[in-house]
mmCIF file of C-alpha atoms in Angstrom:
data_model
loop_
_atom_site.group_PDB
_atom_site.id
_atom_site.type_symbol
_atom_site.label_atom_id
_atom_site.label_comp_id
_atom_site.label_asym_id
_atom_site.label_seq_id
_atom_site.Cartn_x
_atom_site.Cartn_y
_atom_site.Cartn_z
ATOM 1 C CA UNK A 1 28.969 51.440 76.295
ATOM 2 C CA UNK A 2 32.838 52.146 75.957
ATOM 3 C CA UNK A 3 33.832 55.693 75.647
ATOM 4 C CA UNK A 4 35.171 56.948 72.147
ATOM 5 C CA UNK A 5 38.104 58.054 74.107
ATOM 6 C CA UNK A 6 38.675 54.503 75.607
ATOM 7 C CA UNK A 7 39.227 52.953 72.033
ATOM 8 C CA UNK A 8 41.073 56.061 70.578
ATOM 9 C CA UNK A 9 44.405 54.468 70.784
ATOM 10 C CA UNK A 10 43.455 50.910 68.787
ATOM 11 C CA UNK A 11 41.574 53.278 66.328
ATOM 12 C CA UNK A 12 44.481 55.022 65.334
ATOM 13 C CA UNK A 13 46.339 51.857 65.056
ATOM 14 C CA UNK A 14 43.475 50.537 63.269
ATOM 15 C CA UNK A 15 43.099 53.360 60.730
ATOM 16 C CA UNK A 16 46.903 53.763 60.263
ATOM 17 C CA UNK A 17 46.699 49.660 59.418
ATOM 18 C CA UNK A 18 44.719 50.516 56.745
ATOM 19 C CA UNK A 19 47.113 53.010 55.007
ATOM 20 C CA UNK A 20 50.219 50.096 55.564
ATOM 21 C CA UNK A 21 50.997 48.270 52.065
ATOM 22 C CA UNK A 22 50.188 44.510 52.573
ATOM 23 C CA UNK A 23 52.906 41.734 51.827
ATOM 24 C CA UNK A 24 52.613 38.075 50.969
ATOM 25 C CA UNK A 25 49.779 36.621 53.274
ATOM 26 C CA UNK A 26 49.258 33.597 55.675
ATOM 27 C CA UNK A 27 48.153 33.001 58.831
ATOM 28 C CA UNK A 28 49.474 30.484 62.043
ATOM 29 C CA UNK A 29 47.155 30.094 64.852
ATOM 30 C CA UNK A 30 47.788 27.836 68.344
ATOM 31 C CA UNK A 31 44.632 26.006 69.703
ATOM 32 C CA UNK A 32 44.828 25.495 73.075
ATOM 33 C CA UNK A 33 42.221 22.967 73.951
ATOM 34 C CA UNK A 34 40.779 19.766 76.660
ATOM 35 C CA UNK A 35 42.747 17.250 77.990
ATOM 36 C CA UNK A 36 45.846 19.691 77.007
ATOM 37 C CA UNK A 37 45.041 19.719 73.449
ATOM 38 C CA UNK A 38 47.164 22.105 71.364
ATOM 39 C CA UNK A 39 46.953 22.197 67.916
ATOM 40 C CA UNK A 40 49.099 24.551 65.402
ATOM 41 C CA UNK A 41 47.818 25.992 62.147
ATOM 42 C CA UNK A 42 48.930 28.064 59.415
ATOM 43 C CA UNK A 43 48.488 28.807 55.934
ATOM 44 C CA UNK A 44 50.697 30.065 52.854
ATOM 45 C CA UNK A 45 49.642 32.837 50.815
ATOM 46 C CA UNK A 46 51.818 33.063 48.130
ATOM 47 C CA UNK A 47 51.666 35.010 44.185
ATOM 48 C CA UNK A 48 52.776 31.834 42.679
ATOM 49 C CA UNK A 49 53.265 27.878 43.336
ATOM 50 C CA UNK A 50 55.989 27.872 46.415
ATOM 51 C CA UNK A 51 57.039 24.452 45.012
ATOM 52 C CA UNK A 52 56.180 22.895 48.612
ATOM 53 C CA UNK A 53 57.558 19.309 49.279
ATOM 54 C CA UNK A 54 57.172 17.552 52.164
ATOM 55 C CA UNK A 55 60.792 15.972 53.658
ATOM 56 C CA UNK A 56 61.568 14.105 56.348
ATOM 57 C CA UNK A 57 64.518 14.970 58.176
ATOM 58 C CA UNK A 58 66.655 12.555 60.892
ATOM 59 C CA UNK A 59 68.843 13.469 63.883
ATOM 60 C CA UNK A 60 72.396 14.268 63.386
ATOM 61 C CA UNK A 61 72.562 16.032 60.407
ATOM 62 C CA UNK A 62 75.613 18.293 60.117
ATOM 63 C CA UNK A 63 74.392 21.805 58.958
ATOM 64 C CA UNK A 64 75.955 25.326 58.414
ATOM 65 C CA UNK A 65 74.466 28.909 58.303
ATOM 66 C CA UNK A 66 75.147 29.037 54.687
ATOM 67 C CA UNK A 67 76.578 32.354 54.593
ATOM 68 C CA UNK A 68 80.163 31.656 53.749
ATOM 69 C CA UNK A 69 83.245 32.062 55.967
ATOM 70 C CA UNK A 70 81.616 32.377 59.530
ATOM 71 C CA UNK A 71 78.832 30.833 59.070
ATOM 72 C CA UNK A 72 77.097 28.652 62.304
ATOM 73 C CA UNK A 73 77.875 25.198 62.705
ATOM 74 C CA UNK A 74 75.462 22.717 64.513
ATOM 75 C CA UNK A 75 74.296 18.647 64.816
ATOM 76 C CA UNK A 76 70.594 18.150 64.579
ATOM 77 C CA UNK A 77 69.627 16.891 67.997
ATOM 78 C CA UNK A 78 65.821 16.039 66.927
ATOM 79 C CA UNK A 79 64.327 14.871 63.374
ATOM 80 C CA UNK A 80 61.939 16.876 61.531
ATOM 81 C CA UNK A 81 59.050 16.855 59.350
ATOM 82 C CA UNK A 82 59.045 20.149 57.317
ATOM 83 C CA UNK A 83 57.329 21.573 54.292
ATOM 84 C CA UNK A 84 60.127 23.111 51.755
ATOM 85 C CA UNK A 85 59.721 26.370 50.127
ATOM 86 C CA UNK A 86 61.354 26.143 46.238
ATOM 87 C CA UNK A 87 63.458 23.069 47.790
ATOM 88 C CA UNK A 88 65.956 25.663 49.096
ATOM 89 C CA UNK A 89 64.701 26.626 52.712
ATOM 90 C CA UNK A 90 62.396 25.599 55.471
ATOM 91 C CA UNK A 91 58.998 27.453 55.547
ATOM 92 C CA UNK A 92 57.098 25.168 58.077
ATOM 93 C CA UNK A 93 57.313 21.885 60.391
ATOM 94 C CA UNK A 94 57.365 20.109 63.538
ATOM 95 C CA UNK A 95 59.765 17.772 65.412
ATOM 96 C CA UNK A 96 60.152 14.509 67.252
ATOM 97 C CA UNK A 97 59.428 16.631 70.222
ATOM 98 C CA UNK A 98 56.205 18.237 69.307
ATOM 99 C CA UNK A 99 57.768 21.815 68.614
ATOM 100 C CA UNK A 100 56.660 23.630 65.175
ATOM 101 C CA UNK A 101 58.392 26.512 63.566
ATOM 102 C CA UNK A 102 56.787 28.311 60.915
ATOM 103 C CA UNK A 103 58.278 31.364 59.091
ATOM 104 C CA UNK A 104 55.336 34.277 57.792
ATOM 105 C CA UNK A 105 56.893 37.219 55.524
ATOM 106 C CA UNK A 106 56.862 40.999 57.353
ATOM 107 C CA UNK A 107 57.715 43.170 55.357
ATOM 108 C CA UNK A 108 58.594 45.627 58.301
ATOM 109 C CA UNK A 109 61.693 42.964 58.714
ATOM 110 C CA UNK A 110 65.325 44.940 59.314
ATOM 111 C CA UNK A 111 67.430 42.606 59.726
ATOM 112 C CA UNK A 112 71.219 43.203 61.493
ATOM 113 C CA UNK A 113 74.523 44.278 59.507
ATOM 114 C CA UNK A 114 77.167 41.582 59.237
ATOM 115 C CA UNK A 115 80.640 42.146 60.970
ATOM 116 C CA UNK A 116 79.741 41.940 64.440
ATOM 117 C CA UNK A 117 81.949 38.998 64.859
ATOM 118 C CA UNK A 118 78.680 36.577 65.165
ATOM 119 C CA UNK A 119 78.621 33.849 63.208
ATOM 120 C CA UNK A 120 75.837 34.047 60.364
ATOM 121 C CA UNK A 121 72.337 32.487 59.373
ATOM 122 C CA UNK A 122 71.145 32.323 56.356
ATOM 123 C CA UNK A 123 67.120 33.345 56.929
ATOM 124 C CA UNK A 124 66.744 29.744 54.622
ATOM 125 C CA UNK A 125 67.561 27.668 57.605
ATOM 126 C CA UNK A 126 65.753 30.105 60.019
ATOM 127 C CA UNK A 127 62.803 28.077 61.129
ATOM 128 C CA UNK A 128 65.075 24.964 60.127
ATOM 129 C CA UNK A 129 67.946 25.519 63.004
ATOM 130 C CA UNK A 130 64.765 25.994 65.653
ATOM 131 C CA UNK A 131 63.639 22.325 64.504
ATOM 132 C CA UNK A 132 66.909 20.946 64.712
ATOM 133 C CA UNK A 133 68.386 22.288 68.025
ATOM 134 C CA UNK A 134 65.010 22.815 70.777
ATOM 135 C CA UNK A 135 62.371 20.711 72.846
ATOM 136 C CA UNK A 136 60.220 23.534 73.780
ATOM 137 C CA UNK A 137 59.457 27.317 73.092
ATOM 138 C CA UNK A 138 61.235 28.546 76.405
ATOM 139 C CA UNK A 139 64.475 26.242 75.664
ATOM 140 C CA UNK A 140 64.130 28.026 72.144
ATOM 141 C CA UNK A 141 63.490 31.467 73.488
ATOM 142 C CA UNK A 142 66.308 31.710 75.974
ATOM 143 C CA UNK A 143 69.110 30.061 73.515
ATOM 144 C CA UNK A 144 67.631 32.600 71.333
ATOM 145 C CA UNK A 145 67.726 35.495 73.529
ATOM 146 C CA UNK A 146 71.120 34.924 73.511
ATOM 147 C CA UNK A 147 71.641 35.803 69.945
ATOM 148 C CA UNK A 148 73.711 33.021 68.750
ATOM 149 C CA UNK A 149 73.876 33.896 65.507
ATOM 150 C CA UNK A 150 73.356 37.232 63.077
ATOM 151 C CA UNK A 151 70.347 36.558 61.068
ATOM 152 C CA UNK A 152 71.457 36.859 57.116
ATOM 153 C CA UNK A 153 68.926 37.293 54.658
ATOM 154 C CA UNK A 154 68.805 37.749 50.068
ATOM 155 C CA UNK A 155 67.034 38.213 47.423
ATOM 156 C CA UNK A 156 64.104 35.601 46.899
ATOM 157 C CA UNK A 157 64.837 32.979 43.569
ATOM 158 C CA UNK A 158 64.829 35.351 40.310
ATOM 159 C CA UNK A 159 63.536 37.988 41.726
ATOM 160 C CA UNK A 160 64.715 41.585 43.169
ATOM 161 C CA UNK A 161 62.531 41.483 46.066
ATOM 162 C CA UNK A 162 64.810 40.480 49.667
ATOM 163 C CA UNK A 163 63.452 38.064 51.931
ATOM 164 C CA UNK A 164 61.732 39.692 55.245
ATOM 165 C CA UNK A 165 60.096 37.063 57.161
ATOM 166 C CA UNK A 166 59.073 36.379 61.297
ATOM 167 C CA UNK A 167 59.146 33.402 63.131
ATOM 168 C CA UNK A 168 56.724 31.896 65.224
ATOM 169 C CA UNK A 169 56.967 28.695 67.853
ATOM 170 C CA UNK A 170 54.761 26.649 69.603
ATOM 171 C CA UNK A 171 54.745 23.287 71.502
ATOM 172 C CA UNK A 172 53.034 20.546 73.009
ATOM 173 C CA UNK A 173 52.843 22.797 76.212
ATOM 174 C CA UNK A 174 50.902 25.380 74.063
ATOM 175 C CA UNK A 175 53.701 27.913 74.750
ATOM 176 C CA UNK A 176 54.039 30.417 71.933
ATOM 177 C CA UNK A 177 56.694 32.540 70.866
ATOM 178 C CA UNK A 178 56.515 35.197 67.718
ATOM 179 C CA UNK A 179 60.337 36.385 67.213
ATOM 180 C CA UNK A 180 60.564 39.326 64.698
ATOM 181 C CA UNK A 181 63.991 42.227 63.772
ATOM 182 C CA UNK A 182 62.369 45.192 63.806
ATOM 183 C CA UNK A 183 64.987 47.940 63.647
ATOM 184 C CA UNK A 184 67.775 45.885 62.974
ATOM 185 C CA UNK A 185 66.897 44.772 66.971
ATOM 186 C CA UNK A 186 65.439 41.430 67.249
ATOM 187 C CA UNK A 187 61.961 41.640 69.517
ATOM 188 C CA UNK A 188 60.980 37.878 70.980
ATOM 189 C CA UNK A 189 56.953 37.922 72.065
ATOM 190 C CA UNK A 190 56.877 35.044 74.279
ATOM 191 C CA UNK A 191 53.515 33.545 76.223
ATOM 192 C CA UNK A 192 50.719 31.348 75.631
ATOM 193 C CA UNK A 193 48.838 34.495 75.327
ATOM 194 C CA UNK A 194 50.495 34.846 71.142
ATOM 195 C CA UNK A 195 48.057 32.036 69.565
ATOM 196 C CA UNK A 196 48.355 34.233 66.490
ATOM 197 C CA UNK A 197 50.328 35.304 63.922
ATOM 198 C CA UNK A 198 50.004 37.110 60.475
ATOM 199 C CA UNK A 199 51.764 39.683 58.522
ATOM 200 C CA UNK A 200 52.129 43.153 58.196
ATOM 201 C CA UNK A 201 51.904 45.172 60.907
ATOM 202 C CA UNK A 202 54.937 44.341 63.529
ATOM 203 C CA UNK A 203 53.200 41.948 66.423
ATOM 204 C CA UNK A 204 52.599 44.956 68.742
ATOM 205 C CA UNK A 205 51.079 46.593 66.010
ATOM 206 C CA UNK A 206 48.576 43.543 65.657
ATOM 207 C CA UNK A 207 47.970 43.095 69.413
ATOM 208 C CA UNK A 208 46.728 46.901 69.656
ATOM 209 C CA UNK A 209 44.189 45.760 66.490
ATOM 210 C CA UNK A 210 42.831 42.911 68.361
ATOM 211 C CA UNK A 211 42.500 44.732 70.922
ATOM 212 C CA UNK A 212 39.931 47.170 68.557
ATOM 213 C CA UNK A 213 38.073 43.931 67.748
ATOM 214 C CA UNK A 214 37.981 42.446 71.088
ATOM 215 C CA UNK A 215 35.960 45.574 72.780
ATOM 216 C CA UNK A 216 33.263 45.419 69.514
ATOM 217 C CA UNK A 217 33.001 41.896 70.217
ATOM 218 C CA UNK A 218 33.404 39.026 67.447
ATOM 219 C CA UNK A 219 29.700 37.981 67.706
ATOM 220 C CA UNK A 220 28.464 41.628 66.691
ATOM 221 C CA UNK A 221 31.125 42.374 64.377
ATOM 222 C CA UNK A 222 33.939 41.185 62.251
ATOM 223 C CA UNK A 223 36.246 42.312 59.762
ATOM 224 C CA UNK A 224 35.858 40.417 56.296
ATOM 225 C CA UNK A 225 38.948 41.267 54.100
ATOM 226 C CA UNK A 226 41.990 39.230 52.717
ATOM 227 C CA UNK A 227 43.850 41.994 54.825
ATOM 228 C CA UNK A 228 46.532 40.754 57.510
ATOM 229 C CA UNK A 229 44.733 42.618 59.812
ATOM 230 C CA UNK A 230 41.502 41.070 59.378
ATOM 231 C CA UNK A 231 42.737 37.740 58.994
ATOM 232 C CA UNK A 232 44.497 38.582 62.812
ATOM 233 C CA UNK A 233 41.214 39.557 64.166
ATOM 234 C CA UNK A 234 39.245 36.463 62.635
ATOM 235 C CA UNK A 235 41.776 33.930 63.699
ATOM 236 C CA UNK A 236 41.939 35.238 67.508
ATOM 237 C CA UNK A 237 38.567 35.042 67.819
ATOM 238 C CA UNK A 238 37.346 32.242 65.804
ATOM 239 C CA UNK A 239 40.439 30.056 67.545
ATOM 240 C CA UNK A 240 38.871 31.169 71.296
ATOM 241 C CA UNK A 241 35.423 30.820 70.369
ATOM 242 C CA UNK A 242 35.430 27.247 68.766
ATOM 243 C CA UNK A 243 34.249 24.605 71.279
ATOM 244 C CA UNK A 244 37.350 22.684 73.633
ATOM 245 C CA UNK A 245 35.738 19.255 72.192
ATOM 246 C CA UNK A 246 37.506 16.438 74.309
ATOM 247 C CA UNK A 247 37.179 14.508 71.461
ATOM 248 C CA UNK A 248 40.814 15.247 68.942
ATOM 249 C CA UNK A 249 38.645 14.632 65.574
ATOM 250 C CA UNK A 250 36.570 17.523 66.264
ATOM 251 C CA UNK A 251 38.818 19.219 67.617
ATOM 252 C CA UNK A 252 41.223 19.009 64.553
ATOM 253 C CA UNK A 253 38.118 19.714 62.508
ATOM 254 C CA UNK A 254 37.561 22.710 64.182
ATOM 255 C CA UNK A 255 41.140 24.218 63.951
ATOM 256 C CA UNK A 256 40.702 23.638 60.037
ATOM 257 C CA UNK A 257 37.599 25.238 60.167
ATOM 258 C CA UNK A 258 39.225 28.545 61.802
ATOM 259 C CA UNK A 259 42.258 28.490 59.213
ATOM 260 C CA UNK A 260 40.574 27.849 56.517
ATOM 261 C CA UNK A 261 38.297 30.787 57.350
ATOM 262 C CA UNK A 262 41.550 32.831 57.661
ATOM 263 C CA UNK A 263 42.594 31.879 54.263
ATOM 264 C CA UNK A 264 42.382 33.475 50.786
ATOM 265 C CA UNK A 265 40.305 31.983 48.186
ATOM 266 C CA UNK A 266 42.007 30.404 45.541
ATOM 267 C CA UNK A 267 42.607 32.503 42.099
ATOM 268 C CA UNK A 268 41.421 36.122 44.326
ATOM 269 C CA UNK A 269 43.403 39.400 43.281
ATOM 270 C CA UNK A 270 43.418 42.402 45.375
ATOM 271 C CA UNK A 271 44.528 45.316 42.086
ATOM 272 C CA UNK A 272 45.140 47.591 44.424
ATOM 273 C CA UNK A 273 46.809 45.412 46.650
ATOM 274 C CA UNK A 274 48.597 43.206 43.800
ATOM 275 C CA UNK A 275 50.992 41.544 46.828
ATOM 276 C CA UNK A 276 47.936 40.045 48.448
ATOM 277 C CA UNK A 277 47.978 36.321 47.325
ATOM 278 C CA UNK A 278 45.723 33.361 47.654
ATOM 279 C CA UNK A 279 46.046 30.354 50.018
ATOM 280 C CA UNK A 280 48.261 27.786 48.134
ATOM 281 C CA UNK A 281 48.646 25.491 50.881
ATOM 282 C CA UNK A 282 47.610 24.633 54.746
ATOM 283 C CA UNK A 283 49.229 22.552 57.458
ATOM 284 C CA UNK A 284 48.022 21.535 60.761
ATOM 285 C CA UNK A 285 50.242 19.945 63.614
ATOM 286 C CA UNK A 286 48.991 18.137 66.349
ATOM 287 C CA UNK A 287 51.569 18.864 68.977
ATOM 288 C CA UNK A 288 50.380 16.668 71.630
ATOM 289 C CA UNK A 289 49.684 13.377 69.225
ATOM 290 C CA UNK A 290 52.828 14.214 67.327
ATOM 291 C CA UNK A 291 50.391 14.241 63.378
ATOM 292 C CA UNK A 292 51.323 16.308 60.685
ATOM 293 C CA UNK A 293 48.658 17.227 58.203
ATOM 294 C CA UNK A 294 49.246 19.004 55.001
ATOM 295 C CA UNK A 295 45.834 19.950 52.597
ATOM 296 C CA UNK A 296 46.610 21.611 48.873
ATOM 297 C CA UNK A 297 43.809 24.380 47.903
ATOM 298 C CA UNK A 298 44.471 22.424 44.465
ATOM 299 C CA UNK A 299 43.725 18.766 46.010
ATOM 300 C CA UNK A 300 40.502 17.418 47.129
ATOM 301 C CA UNK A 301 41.232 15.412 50.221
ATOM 302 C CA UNK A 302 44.107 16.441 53.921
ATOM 303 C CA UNK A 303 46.242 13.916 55.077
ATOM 304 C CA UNK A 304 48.850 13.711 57.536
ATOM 305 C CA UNK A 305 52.621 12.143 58.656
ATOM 306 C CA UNK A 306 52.692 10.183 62.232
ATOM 307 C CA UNK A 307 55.651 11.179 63.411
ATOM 308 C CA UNK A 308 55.553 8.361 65.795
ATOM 309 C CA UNK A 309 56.058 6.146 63.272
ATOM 310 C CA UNK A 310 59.146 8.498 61.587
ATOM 311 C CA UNK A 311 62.874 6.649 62.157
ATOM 312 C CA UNK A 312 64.523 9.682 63.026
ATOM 313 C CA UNK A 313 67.494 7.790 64.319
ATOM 314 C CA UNK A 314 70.963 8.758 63.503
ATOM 315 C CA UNK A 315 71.812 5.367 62.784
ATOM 316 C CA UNK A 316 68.843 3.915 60.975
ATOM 317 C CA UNK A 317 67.049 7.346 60.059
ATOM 318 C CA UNK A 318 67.097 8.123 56.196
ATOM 319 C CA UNK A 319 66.263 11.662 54.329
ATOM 320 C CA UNK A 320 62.999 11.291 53.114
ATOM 321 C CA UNK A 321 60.301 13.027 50.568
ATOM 322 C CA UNK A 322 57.140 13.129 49.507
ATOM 323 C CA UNK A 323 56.899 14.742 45.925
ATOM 324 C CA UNK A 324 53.973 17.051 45.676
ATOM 325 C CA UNK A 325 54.262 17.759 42.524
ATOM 326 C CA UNK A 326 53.475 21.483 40.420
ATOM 327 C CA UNK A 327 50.757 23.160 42.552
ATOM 328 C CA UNK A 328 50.462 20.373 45.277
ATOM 329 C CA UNK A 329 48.226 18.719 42.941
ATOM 330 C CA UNK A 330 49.163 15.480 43.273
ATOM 331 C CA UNK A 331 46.801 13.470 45.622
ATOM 332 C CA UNK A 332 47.517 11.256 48.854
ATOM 333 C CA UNK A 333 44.984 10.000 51.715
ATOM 334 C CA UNK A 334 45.632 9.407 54.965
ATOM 335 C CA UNK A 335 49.064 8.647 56.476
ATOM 336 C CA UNK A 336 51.372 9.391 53.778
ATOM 337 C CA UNK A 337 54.603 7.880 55.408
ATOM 338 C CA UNK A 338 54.419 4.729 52.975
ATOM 339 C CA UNK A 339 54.777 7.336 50.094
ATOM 340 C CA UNK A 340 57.737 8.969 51.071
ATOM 341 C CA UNK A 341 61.290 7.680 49.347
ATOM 342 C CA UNK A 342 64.773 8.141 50.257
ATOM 343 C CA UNK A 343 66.460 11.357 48.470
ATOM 344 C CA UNK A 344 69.113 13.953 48.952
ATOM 345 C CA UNK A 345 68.221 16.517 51.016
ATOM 346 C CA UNK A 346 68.040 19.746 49.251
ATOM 347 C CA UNK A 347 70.703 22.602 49.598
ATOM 348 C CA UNK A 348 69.574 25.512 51.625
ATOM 349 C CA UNK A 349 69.862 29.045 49.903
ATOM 350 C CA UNK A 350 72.610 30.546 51.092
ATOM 351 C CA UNK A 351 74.694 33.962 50.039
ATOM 352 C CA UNK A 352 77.681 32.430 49.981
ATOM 353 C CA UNK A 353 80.241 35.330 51.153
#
């Protein structure tokens, strides 16, 4: 048996997790499985309906940071399929080239002060400029490293509460990458070792947690709350534990099993927690396929884009999107593509300057 002394220092992160206020909850975990399976989930835990549309995006659209007078300039080099948050920012989604982005809140977020001559990003287009410009995590992480940009963020729609939010990546190589401003410093995480992601604590925070939970062992022992913490010890071990079926159907079944085990159940309430929400919506990206499944906690059935089958072409390629309607009630089976129809694309929130 372990020592006391040779858990003491994930206790005290443990206990001291306990104490931390919780934010807005979801999960993202990375399935690495046979035949180079890798698989992507995450969930969105939000107070309210997000007002989630699906949209497809094409190649070469011309995009700013949305921040005003120095604001970043680029040309989307790959198309996208994303899920919208309030039609005014990118919360989740994969591209032509098998890399997903998805954006969790943190509520430990500091973000950098403006005037340092970068140009700036509003946190909107965050997980949307990833999409657009990289292949891969490590093409991501070193242009990234780089810090191309100063990230900008604002006060969420008709609210007083600012955006704080972290970034995770993964690809078809099952790299992972969890990118986070703690400080006012950004911290990158990068390795295939960062299959998962939740909220509050920081990511080093959470990796001493797991650590707690790996040494009890997830078949004596694991933690049950709608807690981030929790939810971060679940996920790892559920994600690690589930058979590597060489078969993708049950291996996609199985990565829905482990998120939906990491979600919260729909119409919960923590009172002393009020800013712990329930699981609005789940998506599920098969990296090395190239499917993107979305299921509602409002809907009864999951279905999924090909994006094989997306015209992403500059020439050709047209905005698309799928209209969810209030709640992501309204229903759809199998591959939605046919549903989609041509639209504007919505304006990112910006804060102008």
């Amino acid at each position: 048996m372990r020592s006391m002394w040779s858990l003491r220092p994930a206790l005290l992160a443990f206990s001291l997790s306990l104490l931390a206020g919780e934010a807005d909850a979801c999960t993202r975990v990375v399935y690495l499985g046979a035949n180079d399976d890798v698989i992507t989930a995450r969930s969105m835990d939000w107070k309210e309906d997000v007002a989630t549309n699906l949209w497809v995006f094409p190649r070469g659209m011309q995009r700013n940071g949305e921040v005003g007078r120095n604001s970043i300039e680029w040309t989307a080099k790959y198309g996208s399929v994303i899920a919208s948050g309030y039609d005014i920012s990118t919360t989740d989604g994969l591209n032509e080239k098998g890399l997903s982005a998805n954006v969790l809140w943190l509520v430990e977020s500091e973000y950098p002060q403006r005037g340092n001559g970068k140009p700036g990003l509003a946190i909107s287009l965050w997980a949307q400029y990833v999409l657009d410009n990289f292949a891969t995590v490590d093409e991501a992480v070193k242009a990234l490293e780089r810090e191309p940009y100063t990230l900008v963020t604002d006060k969420l729609p008709g609210t007083d509460r600012t955006a704080t939010l972290h970034l995770s990546m993964s690809d078809a190589s099952g790299d992972s990458a969890i990118v986070e401003y703690i400080g006012g410093k950004q911290v990158i995480h990068h390795g295939r070792q960062y299959q998962v992601m939740t909220n509050s604590p920081k990511f080093d925070h959470q990796l001493a947690l797991n650590t707690y939970w790996q040494q009890i062992g997830g078949t004596v022992m694991l933690p049950g709350t709608n807690r981030a913490s929790d939810r971060f010890a679940r996920a790892k071990f559920y994600i690690n534990a589930i058979p590597k079926s060489e078969d993708p159907v049950e291996a996609l079944a199985s990565v829905f099993s482990v998120i939906r085990n990491a979600s919260v159940p729909f119409g919960i309430t923590t009172p002393e927690e009020p800013n712990i929400s329930s699981t609005r919506w789940r998506t599920v990206a098969d990296h090395k396929r190239k499917l993107y499944f979305f299921e509602s906690a409002l809907t009864p059935n999951t279905f999924w884009v090909d994006l094989n089958k997306v015209d992403f072409s500059q020439e050709t390629g047209k905005v698309l999107k799928l209209d969810l309607g209030k709640d992501q009630r309204n229903v759809f089976a199998g591959d939605a593509l046919a549903q989609f129809t041509p639209s504007q694309p919505f304006a990112f929130l910006g804060t102008g300057d």
